[in-house]
Amino acid sequence: MTAASAPGKVILFGEHAVVSGAAAIGGAIDLRARVSVEDMPGRTQIDAFNLTLQGFSFDLISGQLNSAEAENAIRYISAVLKEFRADDLRVSVESSIPTASGLGSSAAIVVAAIAALNSHMDLGLSQKEIASKAHEIERAVQHGLGSPTDTALATYGGHCLVAGGVKPIDLPCLDLVVGCTGLPHDTRTEVERVQSLRRRRPEIVGPVFQAIGAVSSEAVSVMREHRLDELGELMNINHGLLEALGVGTRELCELVYAARGAGRALGAKITGAGGGGCMIALPRPDGKAALMVALEQARGRAFIVRTGCEGVRVETST
Amino acid sequence: MTAASAPGKVILFGEHAVVSGAAAIGGAIDLRARVSVEDMPGRTQIDAFNLTLQGFSFDLISGQLNSAEAENAIRYISAVLKEFRADDLRVSVESSIPTASGLGSSAAIVVAAIAALNSHMDLGLSQKEIASKAHEIERAVQHGLGSPTDTALATYGGHCLVAGGVKPIDLPCLDLVVGCTGLPHDTRTEVERVQSLRRRRPEIVGPVFQAIGAVSSEAVSVMREHRLDELGELMNINHGLLEALGVGTRELCELVYAARGAGRALGAKITGAGGGGCMIALPRPDGKAALMVALEQARGRAFIVRTGCEGVRVETST
């Protein structure tokens, strides 16, 4: 059996504006998807655990399945198996990354699956090939959508700067609290909403994107110099700019203000496409517990993550 | 006895950015301050009603007074009396404009007081002179602060475009719902907060101001053509940009999302300096009542206003 794991991600700064060329910063987080592969002559089966409350099992022959989140994972794994003409396998997926939350769960699953197959079948793929194959497969499954950022972070870990292409960037780790609304969102819908606004109101959205790009640029030096107060301020600014682009929701806003309230967080913002999904908050030193309570009280699901974690790794090979 | 009344105002678009030269739009509203003047040989007394729950009376000789809001009104009236060397008068102030809410209550009081004195003492001031005198007095009382927009709208009524100077602009009336947090705010503090951000982060705040100016410009044609859906969208964009500038609060945000929720409003935004005070929402046709309920349920005080109302007028002269 061979297993590989890959991390989820958060977008720290620059979502949406990055689609039109502004800079964005993402970080791999210490929540991982793990895919293991073992031979099972005569049939191919995909099992998934912890994607939903109950795990599920999918038989490629009978086609039985019961959850939308699981269905999604299956679609990615199936695409990976098809791409590498792999069969007679039992593939198991486990993930602690909330799905449909903008935390890169599908990219992590695809990257971990490719890395597991790579090792199991001796495909000899480089990290770069894993990242680019994964992006290709994500795009195919999502009919043209899918950000190279997610697959790059799942592969290389650490942080990346997206500006034109995706480049690794050396930044210190950050402890963040993620607050999930629990409301799924559709990245494609949100991206299309913002791009439609840009087409209709270029005179307004142009400068908003420019401001978001400037936030990302300033965030790089602020993070490097560990000026956390200023980093929080930049998060707050970026949040308002995302609100201006129309991707805020009442629930996200409640979590953001719950985090900022009573000085619990240095800053808070939507992370990812918005319209549901998650927000991130930068806790004061030793303020994580109070922050988690505040988010839970505002009806969010909260967890602590560290950014800048390790990328894909082969875990066992027997 | 002579009485004059003058309207409060809302800023529809462009607050804060206007300080740095971007365009803003304001409208006089149908809430008014009324000041009456009558001779009272031997002493000067100021009475105020409806500024707070209980009216109050202030005797310039004994100096007795009990409310911060009343104290504020007294300061303006006293400055007007001093400016015109008026004494031996009983001055009564009534106002339906919530104070310290960014709705122009002090400008309305000053303008109405000058207009009442103008008529009572036959000073022969033109409208233009009333507006500029009122602005001068506001600035003096507020130690250099005080926007010419408030005094211009209180004097001329209608709508105005602020871009460099304050110019009347012909726009159709709008029915809005105002939601007040009931939390007082200090315009000076909020303006200073934003201007300090601009000095520290010109690369970010510059484009934000530019975007706000573009919102104001597009709002003019959208209002003229009565495209209310688009006007709501512009309000939402402007709200996000104000959030980005750091003048949002949890309570304002709750009112804004309560208004937008379930399609009650076409758009909603902070009005004025933020940091407390009020928001405005653009109701769907016939949706005012539902919108008021939603705002009250979100712990706001809500009332309907119409923009573009009449400016200062002398009401009685006996």
mmCIF file of N, CA and C in Angstrom, chain B residues 66 123 151 203 250 258:
data_model
loop_
_atom_site.group_PDB
_atom_site.id
_atom_site.type_symbol
_atom_site.label_atom_id
_atom_site.label_comp_id
_atom_site.label_asym_id
_atom_site.label_seq_id
_atom_site.Cartn_x
_atom_site.Cartn_y
_atom_site.Cartn_z
ATOM 1 N N ASN B 66 -28.716 69.971 31.091
ATOM 2 C CA ASN B 66 -28.490 68.594 31.517
ATOM 3 C C ASN B 66 -28.279 67.517 30.452
ATOM 4 N N LEU B 123 -31.984 91.527 8.663
ATOM 5 C CA LEU B 123 -30.550 91.632 8.362
ATOM 6 C C LEU B 123 -30.280 91.695 6.861
ATOM 7 N N THR B 151 -24.384 72.549 5.504
ATOM 8 C CA THR B 151 -25.019 73.871 5.561
ATOM 9 C C THR B 151 -25.622 74.244 4.204
ATOM 10 N N GLU B 203 -0.861 53.952 -1.352
ATOM 11 C CA GLU B 203 -0.994 53.057 -2.512
ATOM 12 C C GLU B 203 -2.307 52.292 -2.478
ATOM 13 N N ARG B 250 -19.828 46.740 13.853
ATOM 14 C CA ARG B 250 -20.677 45.554 13.893
ATOM 15 C C ARG B 250 -22.154 45.933 13.777
ATOM 16 N N ALA B 258 -29.321 43.283 7.522
ATOM 17 C CA ALA B 258 -30.747 43.081 7.802
ATOM 18 C C ALA B 258 -31.577 43.706 6.679
#
